[in-house]
Amino acid sequence: MQALVLERQGELSLRDIDLPLEVGPSDVKIAIHTVGVCGSDVHYYTHGRIGPYVVRAPMVLGHEAAGTVVEVGAQVKGLKVGDRVCMEPGVPDLSSRASKLGIYNVDPSVTFWATPPIHGVLTPFAVHPAAFTYKLPDNVSFAEGAMVEPFAIGMQAAARARIVPGDVAAVIGSGPIGIMIALAALAGGCSRVLISDFSKEKLAIAGRYDGVTPVDLSQESFAAAVARETADWGADIVFEASGSPKAYSGIFDLVRPGGALVMVGLPVEPVTFDVPGAIAKEVRIETVFRYANIYDRALALIASGKVDLKPLITGTYAFKDSIKAFERAASAQPTDVKLQILMD
């Protein structure tokens, strides 16, 4: 079958590739309908690596996906041919110590779509364990189903934050994940969320949501905005979602005494971290790596109508134009939040 293949850093091709499609007793085969273009996909395309994960051989991209079940294994219950589904892309070793502790997202042996050397799903069909495949409610579109994966990261961040109803949160970075964190934080009980960026276009998108206050960093510092909005107390929770090392300069000026810092963005350069600043306020520090035991919750929240992710889809491409989609994503147009590729 054809697939979008990252041949090597900076080189994409749409070509035939031989991928295993044998359906095991606990698996389902899915006709892929919609795939989101993730920042990690783009980073592998432009840089060839993310930390220890290095593209050493041709790899199919794509891990934010939804589609239709076309075959089910003999032991599968709860799913049938014709069901519309989304898929959690990371499959852990269920016998691992991490899985037994409920933190399978940090299982060292997890296999995650489009993470070297595992192929992704920008291809017509994929086989996946039924246990990590979720039926879409009738009111959730394929496009929204493909948004569950990035929204699950926002949900994981909100869960790690231990939100108390009425909390005020501050989010650094209004990219796709930053906005989804803001929405998850509001759904989790925050009364308000301030979100910062230099991109007026992305801030305008974030500011359309009730409860989200955009802060343009070209006009004022985030610390000044947070101080003004919290009577100089600070945010109860600060989410770092930009991945910029510069974001850590003065980051503890944003958080109140006894508050929390949740680190989500992955810097590619070294970070200077103000340990005395954290200790002086007894800031609780949490980290987020993907998600665990939250995918179905993210889907349920979208289906409830309490979170509307449709405004974040700013462009769609046909499968035959996948390379153009990635070229656009790599150009980082300020009006883009989430691009998607339609497989049929």
Coordinates of C-alpha atoms in Angstrom, one line a residue:
M1 CA 0.0 0.0 0.0
Q2 CA 1.0 3.6 -0.4
A3 CA 2.2 5.5 2.6
L4 CA 3.8 8.9 3.4
V5 CA 7.3 7.8 4.1
L6 CA 10.1 9.9 5.8
E7 CA 13.0 8.5 3.9
R8 CA 15.5 10.6 5.9
Q9 CA 15.8 14.0 7.4
G10 CA 14.2 16.5 5.1
E11 CA 13.0 14.0 2.5
L12 CA 9.4 12.7 2.2
S13 CA 7.9 10.5 -0.4
L14 CA 4.5 9.0 -1.2
R15 CA 5.2 5.5 -2.2
D16 CA 4.3 1.8 -1.8
I17 CA 5.6 0.1 1.3
D18 CA 5.1 -3.4 2.7
L19 CA 3.6 -3.2 6.1
P20 CA 2.3 -6.1 8.3
L21 CA -1.5 -6.3 8.3
E22 CA -2.1 -9.7 9.9
V23 CA -5.0 -9.4 12.3
G24 CA -4.3 -11.2 15.6
P25 CA -7.1 -12.6 17.8
S26 CA -7.2 -9.4 19.9
D27 CA -6.6 -6.9 17.1
V28 CA -8.8 -4.9 14.7
K29 CA -8.0 -3.8 11.2
I30 CA -8.9 -0.2 10.5
A31 CA -9.4 1.7 7.3
I32 CA -7.7 5.0 8.1
H33 CA -9.9 8.1 7.4
T34 CA -8.2 11.1 9.0
V35 CA -4.7 11.7 10.3
G36 CA -3.5 14.9 12.1
V37 CA -0.1 16.4 11.4
C38 CA 1.6 16.5 14.8
G39 CA 4.6 18.7 15.8
S40 CA 6.6 15.6 16.5
D41 CA 6.0 14.3 12.9
V42 CA 7.2 17.7 11.6
H43 CA 10.2 17.6 13.9
Y44 CA 11.3 14.2 12.6
Y45 CA 10.9 15.6 9.1
T46 CA 12.9 18.7 9.7
H47 CA 15.5 17.5 12.3
G48 CA 15.5 13.7 11.9
R49 CA 15.4 13.1 15.7
I50 CA 13.7 14.0 19.0
G51 CA 16.0 13.4 21.9
P52 CA 17.1 9.7 21.8
Y53 CA 14.6 8.8 19.1
V54 CA 16.5 9.0 15.8
V55 CA 15.3 8.2 12.3
R56 CA 17.8 5.7 11.0
A57 CA 15.6 4.0 8.3
P58 CA 12.6 5.0 6.3
M59 CA 9.5 5.5 8.5
V60 CA 5.8 6.0 7.9
L61 CA 4.6 9.2 9.6
G62 CA 1.3 9.9 11.4
H63 CA -0.1 8.9 14.8
E64 CA -3.2 11.1 15.4
A65 CA -5.8 9.0 13.6
A66 CA -9.4 7.9 13.2
G67 CA -11.0 5.4 10.8
T68 CA -13.4 2.5 10.4
V69 CA -13.1 -1.1 11.6
V70 CA -13.0 -3.4 8.6
E71 CA -11.9 -6.7 10.3
V72 CA -11.9 -7.9 13.9
G73 CA -9.9 -10.7 15.6
A74 CA -11.6 -13.8 17.0
Q75 CA -11.4 -12.7 20.6
V76 CA -12.4 -9.0 20.1
K77 CA -15.5 -7.9 22.0
G78 CA -17.1 -4.5 21.9
L79 CA -16.0 -3.6 18.4
K80 CA -17.4 -4.7 15.1
V81 CA -16.9 -4.2 11.4
G82 CA -18.3 -0.7 10.4
D83 CA -17.6 0.9 13.8
R84 CA -16.0 4.4 13.5
V85 CA -13.0 4.5 15.9
C86 CA -10.0 6.5 17.1
M87 CA -6.8 4.8 18.2
E88 CA -4.4 5.4 21.1
P89 CA -1.1 5.1 19.3
G90 CA 1.1 3.9 22.1
V91 CA 0.9 0.2 23.0
P92 CA 2.8 -0.9 26.2
D93 CA 3.9 -4.2 27.4
L94 CA 1.0 -4.9 29.7
S95 CA 3.2 -7.2 31.9
S96 CA 5.8 -4.4 32.5
R97 CA 6.3 -2.8 35.9
A98 CA 5.2 0.6 34.5
S99 CA 1.9 -0.9 33.2
K100 CA 1.2 -2.5 36.5
L101 CA 1.8 0.8 38.2
G102 CA -0.7 2.4 35.8
I103 CA 1.9 4.6 34.1
Y104 CA 2.2 2.7 30.9
N105 CA 3.1 5.9 29.0
V106 CA 6.6 5.7 30.5
D107 CA 7.0 2.0 29.8
P108 CA 10.5 1.8 28.2
S109 CA 9.2 -0.9 25.8
V110 CA 6.1 1.0 24.6
T111 CA 5.6 0.9 20.9
F112 CA 4.3 4.3 19.6
W113 CA 3.3 5.0 16.1
A114 CA 5.7 7.2 14.1
T115 CA 8.4 7.0 16.8
P116 CA 11.6 5.4 15.4
P117 CA 11.6 2.5 14.5
I118 CA 7.8 2.1 14.6
H119 CA 5.9 3.0 11.5
G120 CA 2.9 5.4 11.7
V121 CA -0.5 5.3 10.0
L122 CA -0.4 7.7 7.1
T123 CA -1.4 4.8 4.9
P124 CA -4.8 3.3 4.0
F125 CA -4.9 0.5 6.6
A126 CA -3.5 -0.3 10.0
V127 CA -3.8 -3.1 12.5
H128 CA -4.1 -2.2 16.2
P129 CA -5.0 -3.9 19.5
A130 CA -8.7 -3.6 20.2
A131 CA -7.9 -2.6 23.8
F132 CA -6.4 0.7 22.5
T133 CA -9.1 1.3 19.9
Y134 CA -12.2 3.4 20.9
K135 CA -15.6 3.6 19.3
L136 CA -16.5 7.2 18.3
P137 CA -20.0 8.3 19.5
D138 CA -22.3 9.3 16.6
N139 CA -21.9 13.0 17.3
V140 CA -18.1 12.9 17.0
S141 CA -16.7 13.3 13.5
F142 CA -13.6 11.6 12.1
A143 CA -11.8 15.0 12.3
E144 CA -12.6 15.3 16.0
G145 CA -11.6 11.6 16.5
A146 CA -8.2 12.4 15.1
M147 CA -8.0 15.3 17.6
V148 CA -8.4 13.0 20.6
E149 CA -4.7 12.1 20.7
P150 CA -3.4 15.7 21.1
F151 CA -6.3 16.5 23.4
A152 CA -5.3 13.6 25.6
I153 CA -2.0 15.3 26.3
G154 CA -3.9 18.4 27.5
M155 CA -6.0 16.1 29.7
Q156 CA -2.9 14.4 31.1
A157 CA -1.5 17.8 31.9
A158 CA -4.7 18.9 33.7
A159 CA -4.8 15.6 35.6
R160 CA -1.1 16.0 36.7
A161 CA -1.9 19.6 37.8
R162 CA -4.4 18.4 40.5
I163 CA -6.7 21.3 39.7
V164 CA -8.9 22.6 42.5
P165 CA -12.2 24.1 41.3
G166 CA -11.7 27.9 40.9
D167 CA -8.0 27.7 40.2
V168 CA -6.4 30.3 37.9
A169 CA -4.0 28.8 35.4
A170 CA -1.4 30.3 33.1
V171 CA -0.3 28.5 29.9
I172 CA 3.0 29.4 28.2
G173 CA 2.5 28.8 24.4
S174 CA -0.6 28.9 22.3
G175 CA 0.2 26.2 19.9
P176 CA -2.1 23.2 19.5
I177 CA -1.1 21.6 22.8
G178 CA -1.1 24.9 24.7
I179 CA -4.7 25.6 23.6
M180 CA -5.8 22.1 24.4
I181 CA -4.2 22.3 27.8
A182 CA -6.2 25.5 28.4
L183 CA -9.4 23.8 27.4
A184 CA -8.7 20.8 29.5
A185 CA -7.8 23.0 32.5
L186 CA -11.1 24.8 32.2
A187 CA -13.0 21.5 31.9
G188 CA -11.1 20.3 34.9
G189 CA -12.3 23.2 37.1
C190 CA -10.2 26.2 36.5
S191 CA -12.1 29.4 36.6
R192 CA -9.8 31.2 34.2
V193 CA -6.8 30.5 32.0
L194 CA -4.3 33.0 30.8
I195 CA -2.4 32.0 27.7
S196 CA 0.7 33.7 26.2
D197 CA 2.4 33.8 22.9
F198 CA 4.1 36.1 20.4
S199 CA 1.6 35.0 17.6
K200 CA -1.3 37.4 17.4
E201 CA -3.1 34.9 15.1
K202 CA -2.9 32.0 17.5
L203 CA -3.8 34.1 20.5
A204 CA -6.9 35.3 18.5
I205 CA -7.9 31.6 18.1
A206 CA -7.3 30.8 21.8
G207 CA -9.2 34.0 22.8
R208 CA -12.4 32.8 21.1
Y209 CA -13.0 30.4 23.9
D210 CA -14.8 31.6 27.0
G211 CA -12.6 31.7 30.1
V212 CA -9.3 32.0 28.1
T213 CA -7.5 35.3 28.3
P214 CA -4.8 35.8 25.6
V215 CA -1.6 37.7 26.5
D216 CA 0.5 39.1 23.6
L217 CA 4.2 38.9 24.7
S218 CA 5.1 41.5 22.2
Q219 CA 3.0 44.0 24.2
E220 CA 3.7 43.0 27.9
S221 CA 5.4 40.3 29.9
F222 CA 3.5 37.3 31.0
A223 CA 4.5 37.9 34.6
A224 CA 3.0 41.4 34.5
A225 CA -0.3 40.1 33.1
V226 CA -0.5 37.2 35.6
A227 CA 0.2 39.6 38.5
R228 CA -2.5 42.0 37.3
E229 CA -5.1 39.3 36.9
T230 CA -4.3 37.7 40.3
A231 CA -3.8 40.8 42.5
D232 CA 0.0 40.1 42.5
W233 CA -0.5 36.6 44.0
G234 CA 0.4 34.5 40.9
A235 CA -1.3 31.6 39.1
D236 CA -2.3 28.5 41.0
I237 CA -0.9 26.4 38.1
V238 CA 1.6 27.3 35.4
F239 CA 1.7 25.0 32.3
E240 CA 4.8 25.3 30.1
A241 CA 3.7 24.2 26.6
S242 CA 6.1 26.1 24.3
G243 CA 9.2 23.9 24.6
S244 CA 11.3 27.1 24.5
P245 CA 14.3 27.3 26.9
K246 CA 13.6 31.0 27.2
A247 CA 10.3 30.2 28.8
Y248 CA 12.1 29.1 31.9
S249 CA 13.6 32.5 32.5
G250 CA 11.5 33.9 35.4
I251 CA 9.0 31.1 35.2
F252 CA 8.6 31.0 39.0
D253 CA 7.5 34.7 38.9
L254 CA 4.3 33.4 37.4
V255 CA 3.3 30.8 40.0
R256 CA 1.9 31.6 43.4
P257 CA 3.6 30.4 46.6
G258 CA 2.7 26.7 47.0
G259 CA 1.5 26.5 43.4
A260 CA 2.4 24.1 40.7
L261 CA 4.5 24.1 37.5
V262 CA 3.5 21.5 34.9
M263 CA 6.1 20.9 32.2
V264 CA 4.7 19.7 28.9
G265 CA 6.8 21.3 26.1
L266 CA 10.0 19.4 25.2
P267 CA 13.0 21.8 24.8
V268 CA 15.6 20.8 22.3
E269 CA 18.2 23.0 23.9
P270 CA 19.5 23.0 27.5
V271 CA 17.4 24.8 30.0
T272 CA 18.5 27.1 32.9
F273 CA 16.4 26.2 35.8
D274 CA 16.0 28.4 38.8
V275 CA 16.1 25.9 41.7
P276 CA 16.2 28.5 44.5
G277 CA 13.2 30.3 42.9
A278 CA 11.2 27.0 43.0
I279 CA 12.3 26.1 46.5
A280 CA 11.5 29.6 47.9
K281 CA 7.9 29.2 46.9
E282 CA 7.7 25.4 47.5
V283 CA 6.5 25.0 44.0
R284 CA 5.2 21.5 43.1
I285 CA 6.8 20.4 39.8
E286 CA 5.0 17.9 37.6
T287 CA 6.0 16.5 34.2
V288 CA 3.9 15.2 31.3
F289 CA 4.9 12.5 28.8
R290 CA 2.1 11.6 26.5
Y291 CA -0.8 10.1 28.6
A292 CA -2.1 7.0 30.4
N293 CA -5.6 5.8 31.2
I294 CA -7.1 9.0 29.9
Y295 CA -7.8 8.5 26.1
D296 CA -11.4 7.4 26.7
R297 CA -12.0 10.3 29.1
A298 CA -10.7 12.8 26.4
L299 CA -13.1 11.3 23.9
A300 CA -16.0 11.4 26.3
L301 CA -15.3 15.1 27.1
I302 CA -15.3 15.9 23.4
A303 CA -18.5 13.9 22.9
S304 CA -20.2 15.8 25.7
G305 CA -19.9 19.1 23.8
K306 CA -18.1 20.8 26.7
V307 CA -14.9 21.0 24.6
D308 CA -15.1 22.1 21.0
L309 CA -11.9 21.3 19.1
K310 CA -13.3 22.0 15.6
P311 CA -12.1 25.6 15.5
L312 CA -8.5 24.3 15.9
I313 CA -8.6 22.5 12.6
T314 CA -7.2 25.1 10.2
G315 CA -6.4 23.1 7.1
T316 CA -7.2 19.7 5.5
Y317 CA -5.3 18.0 2.7
A318 CA -6.0 14.9 0.5
F319 CA -3.7 12.0 1.0
K320 CA -2.1 12.6 -2.4
D321 CA -1.1 16.1 -1.1
S322 CA 0.4 14.8 2.1
I323 CA 3.9 16.2 1.3
K324 CA 2.3 19.6 0.7
A325 CA 0.7 19.4 4.1
F326 CA 4.0 18.7 5.8
E327 CA 5.7 21.5 3.9
R328 CA 3.1 23.9 5.1
A329 CA 3.4 22.6 8.7
A330 CA 7.1 23.0 8.6
S331 CA 6.7 26.6 7.4
A332 CA 4.9 27.3 10.7
Q333 CA 2.3 29.7 9.3
P334 CA 1.0 31.8 12.2
T335 CA -2.6 31.1 11.3
D336 CA -2.2 27.4 11.5
V337 CA -3.1 25.3 14.6
K338 CA -3.9 21.8 13.4
L339 CA -3.6 20.4 9.9
Q340 CA -5.2 17.1 8.9
I341 CA -4.9 14.7 6.1
L342 CA -7.9 12.8 4.7
M343 CA -7.1 9.3 3.4
D344 CA -10.2 8.8 1.2

